[in-house]
Amino acid sequence: MELITYLSRVDLFKGLSEEELQQLNHITPLEVRPRGTVIASPYMEHKVLYIIKSGSVRLYKVTEDGKELTLDILGTGHLFGEITSFRSGVPLFAVTMEDSVICEMDSGQFRKAITEKPELALKYIEIVTARLQETEDMLEYMAYGSVRKRLLYLFNKLASKLNPSASNEEWIPISVQITHQELASMTGSIRETVTPILNQLAEEGILRREGARKPYSIHRSRLQAALSESK
DNA sequence: CCATTAACGACTA
DNA sequence: TAGTCGTTAATGG
């Protein structure tokens, strides 16, 4: 389980030398996208692959009655696109949660990169597999677990995704602002249920706020202990 | 245990 | 000002 969450944050191009990265100059020029920029939507012609060079991105879809369902939040080094998250025909949105730099590749560029560096294909499969494992884990909590457990799992996932470098610290900050609404949306719940659970987790010393309306931090060991309990 | 409904003050586009 | 956010409480499955 720990290995899986580690794999999920492996950068596709990690392990390649600088020269090799230089050769992969098919990557489109980079520019900073301000917070709130919609990177992809059903109304846009989207690329096959997006790579987050820095910042964070929220993936969500919109139901018929206009409600947003947040599927995932990704951080630096993560990728998303047609094959990982964008199934054909399903309207999906991607929006930056902070100022971010995003690489875009079309199918030709991606194909060419893989042809030149076949290891990329293997890494790509690892990443997609880890993503699938995550959704299966959450599905299990949806079926048999409490909302509390779903939130614990979600916080654990977000912490390792958004702040992999601080994994040896006890308190790991989740460096984006997330509303109760979004937490509820990602755990198949509602904000009225999420609020008391969050307050309880804070009392238990598992969760902490940096400031008034600032990002959360989680206590890694306490969280994992709580996750293996039966509640 | 948890969704639903209602309601309220505080905050924000 | 209208809409969103966090919170509490009553109710019912």
PDB file of N, CA and C (backbone and C1' of nucleotides) in Angstrom, chain A residues 146-148 188-193 213, chain B residues 1-8 11-12:
ATOM      1  N   SER A 146     -16.437   3.985   6.514  1.00  0.00           N
ATOM      2  CA  SER A 146     -17.126   5.181   6.994  1.00  0.00           C
ATOM      3  C   SER A 146     -16.584   6.413   6.269  1.00  0.00           C
ATOM      4  N   VAL A 147     -17.316   7.504   6.389  1.00  0.00           N
ATOM      5  CA  VAL A 147     -16.849   8.759   5.798  1.00  0.00           C
ATOM      6  C   VAL A 147     -15.532   9.164   6.456  1.00  0.00           C
ATOM      7  N   ARG A 148     -15.433   8.873   7.740  1.00  0.00           N
ATOM      8  CA  ARG A 148     -14.196   9.148   8.471  1.00  0.00           C
ATOM      9  C   ARG A 148     -12.998   8.481   7.796  1.00  0.00           C
ATOM     10  N   GLY A 188     -17.682  11.221  -1.502  1.00  0.00           N
ATOM     11  CA  GLY A 188     -19.066  10.795  -1.660  1.00  0.00           C
ATOM     12  C   GLY A 188     -19.924  11.173  -0.472  1.00  0.00           C
ATOM     13  N   SER A 189     -19.676  12.355   0.070  1.00  0.00           N
ATOM     14  CA  SER A 189     -20.422  12.777   1.247  1.00  0.00           C
ATOM     15  C   SER A 189     -20.913  14.203   1.044  1.00  0.00           C
ATOM     16  N   ILE A 190     -21.316  14.837   2.132  1.00  0.00           N
ATOM     17  CA  ILE A 190     -21.793  16.213   2.076  1.00  0.00           C
ATOM     18  C   ILE A 190     -21.079  17.030   3.141  1.00  0.00           C
ATOM     19  N   ARG A 191     -21.078  18.329   2.985  1.00  0.00           N
ATOM     20  CA  ARG A 191     -20.247  19.127   3.885  1.00  0.00           C
ATOM     21  C   ARG A 191     -20.743  19.119   5.329  1.00  0.00           C
ATOM     22  N   GLU A 192     -22.033  18.963   5.546  1.00  0.00           N
ATOM     23  CA  GLU A 192     -22.567  18.898   6.907  1.00  0.00           C
ATOM     24  C   GLU A 192     -22.027  17.685   7.665  1.00  0.00           C
ATOM     25  N   THR A 193     -21.680  16.640   6.937  1.00  0.00           N
ATOM     26  CA  THR A 193     -21.103  15.449   7.567  1.00  0.00           C
ATOM     27  C   THR A 193     -19.606  15.613   7.761  1.00  0.00           C
ATOM     28  N   ARG A 213      -7.908  30.570   7.299  1.00  0.00           N
ATOM     29  CA  ARG A 213      -8.411  29.997   6.049  1.00  0.00           C
ATOM     30  C   ARG A 213      -7.233  29.464   5.232  1.00  0.00           C
TER      31      ARG A 213
ATOM     32  P    DC B   1     -20.403   6.818  14.622  1.00  0.00           P
ATOM     33  O5'  DC B   1     -21.283   5.610  13.998  1.00  0.00           O
ATOM     34  C5'  DC B   1     -20.717   4.782  13.019  1.00  0.00           C
ATOM     35  C4'  DC B   1     -21.407   4.967  11.690  1.00  0.00           C
ATOM     36  C3'  DC B   1     -21.123   6.331  11.047  1.00  0.00           C
ATOM     37  O3'  DC B   1     -20.723   6.151   9.702  1.00  0.00           O
ATOM     38  C1'  DC B   1     -23.457   5.967  11.140  1.00  0.00           C
ATOM     39  P    DC B   2     -20.102   7.391   8.917  1.00  0.00           P
ATOM     40  O5'  DC B   2     -21.384   8.012   8.217  1.00  0.00           O
ATOM     41  C5'  DC B   2     -22.109   7.205   7.286  1.00  0.00           C
ATOM     42  C4'  DC B   2     -23.383   7.900   6.894  1.00  0.00           C
ATOM     43  C3'  DC B   2     -23.199   9.345   6.414  1.00  0.00           C
ATOM     44  O3'  DC B   2     -23.778   9.471   5.152  1.00  0.00           O
ATOM     45  C1'  DC B   2     -25.003   9.154   7.914  1.00  0.00           C
ATOM     46  P    DA B   3     -23.363  10.712   4.216  1.00  0.00           P
ATOM     47  O5'  DA B   3     -24.800  11.029   3.585  1.00  0.00           O
ATOM     48  C5'  DA B   3     -25.573   9.958   3.052  1.00  0.00           C
ATOM     49  C4'  DA B   3     -27.013  10.413   2.865  1.00  0.00           C
ATOM     50  C3'  DA B   3     -27.180  11.767   2.192  1.00  0.00           C
ATOM     51  O3'  DA B   3     -28.296  11.719   1.329  1.00  0.00           O
ATOM     52  C1'  DA B   3     -28.125  11.834   4.376  1.00  0.00           C
ATOM     53  P    DT B   4     -28.656  12.939   0.386  1.00  0.00           P
ATOM     54  O5'  DT B   4     -29.852  13.675   1.139  1.00  0.00           O
ATOM     55  C5'  DT B   4     -30.848  12.911   1.789  1.00  0.00           C
ATOM     56  C4'  DT B   4     -31.822  13.824   2.502  1.00  0.00           C
ATOM     57  C3'  DT B   4     -31.940  15.235   1.903  1.00  0.00           C
ATOM     58  O3'  DT B   4     -33.309  15.541   1.738  1.00  0.00           O
ATOM     59  C1'  DT B   4     -31.511  15.356   4.235  1.00  0.00           C
ATOM     60  P    DT B   5     -33.800  16.751   0.839  1.00  0.00           P
ATOM     61  O5'  DT B   5     -34.277  17.849   1.898  1.00  0.00           O
ATOM     62  C5'  DT B   5     -35.061  17.448   3.009  1.00  0.00           C
ATOM     63  C4'  DT B   5     -35.017  18.504   4.090  1.00  0.00           C
ATOM     64  C3'  DT B   5     -34.979  19.952   3.559  1.00  0.00           C
ATOM     65  O3'  DT B   5     -36.149  20.624   4.012  1.00  0.00           O
ATOM     66  C1'  DT B   5     -33.420  19.603   5.337  1.00  0.00           C
ATOM     67  P    DA B   6     -36.513  22.071   3.466  1.00  0.00           P
ATOM     68  O5'  DA B   6     -36.071  22.957   4.716  1.00  0.00           O
ATOM     69  C5'  DA B   6     -36.279  22.463   6.027  1.00  0.00           C
ATOM     70  C4'  DA B   6     -35.570  23.363   7.028  1.00  0.00           C
ATOM     71  C3'  DA B   6     -35.410  24.826   6.577  1.00  0.00           C
ATOM     72  O3'  DA B   6     -35.975  25.672   7.560  1.00  0.00           O
ATOM     73  C1'  DA B   6     -33.353  23.949   7.395  1.00  0.00           C
ATOM     74  P    DA B   7     -36.181  27.218   7.311  1.00  0.00           P
ATOM     75  O5'  DA B   7     -35.095  27.836   8.285  1.00  0.00           O
ATOM     76  C5'  DA B   7     -34.654  27.080   9.408  1.00  0.00           C
ATOM     77  C4'  DA B   7     -33.380  27.695   9.949  1.00  0.00           C
ATOM     78  C3'  DA B   7     -33.157  29.144   9.478  1.00  0.00           C
ATOM     79  O3'  DA B   7     -32.781  29.940  10.577  1.00  0.00           O
ATOM     80  C1'  DA B   7     -31.252  27.838   9.060  1.00  0.00           C
ATOM     81  P    DC B   8     -32.863  31.491  10.518  1.00  0.00           P
ATOM     82  O5'  DC B   8     -31.437  31.923  11.046  1.00  0.00           O
ATOM     83  C5'  DC B   8     -30.769  31.131  12.044  1.00  0.00           C
ATOM     84  C4'  DC B   8     -29.317  31.509  12.062  1.00  0.00           C
ATOM     85  C3'  DC B   8     -29.058  32.912  11.488  1.00  0.00           C
ATOM     86  O3'  DC B   8     -28.169  33.621  12.306  1.00  0.00           O
ATOM     87  C1'  DC B   8     -27.732  31.322  10.380  1.00  0.00           C
ATOM     88  P    DC B  11     -15.804  37.197   9.035  1.00  0.00           P
ATOM     89  O5'  DC B  11     -15.493  36.743   7.538  1.00  0.00           O
ATOM     90  C5'  DC B  11     -15.396  35.342   7.237  1.00  0.00           C
ATOM     91  C4'  DC B  11     -15.608  35.136   5.752  1.00  0.00           C
ATOM     92  C3'  DC B  11     -14.909  36.168   4.858  1.00  0.00           C
ATOM     93  O3'  DC B  11     -14.227  35.480   3.822  1.00  0.00           O
ATOM     94  C1'  DC B  11     -17.154  35.904   4.218  1.00  0.00           C
ATOM     95  P    DT B  12     -13.095  36.168   2.953  1.00  0.00           P
ATOM     96  O5'  DT B  12     -13.685  36.120   1.473  1.00  0.00           O
ATOM     97  C5'  DT B  12     -14.203  34.894   0.943  1.00  0.00           C
ATOM     98  C4'  DT B  12     -14.888  35.164  -0.391  1.00  0.00           C
ATOM     99  C3'  DT B  12     -14.202  36.199  -1.299  1.00  0.00           C
ATOM    100  O3'  DT B  12     -14.359  35.786  -2.639  1.00  0.00           O
ATOM    101  C1'  DT B  12     -16.391  36.865  -0.881  1.00  0.00           C
TER     102       DT B  12
END
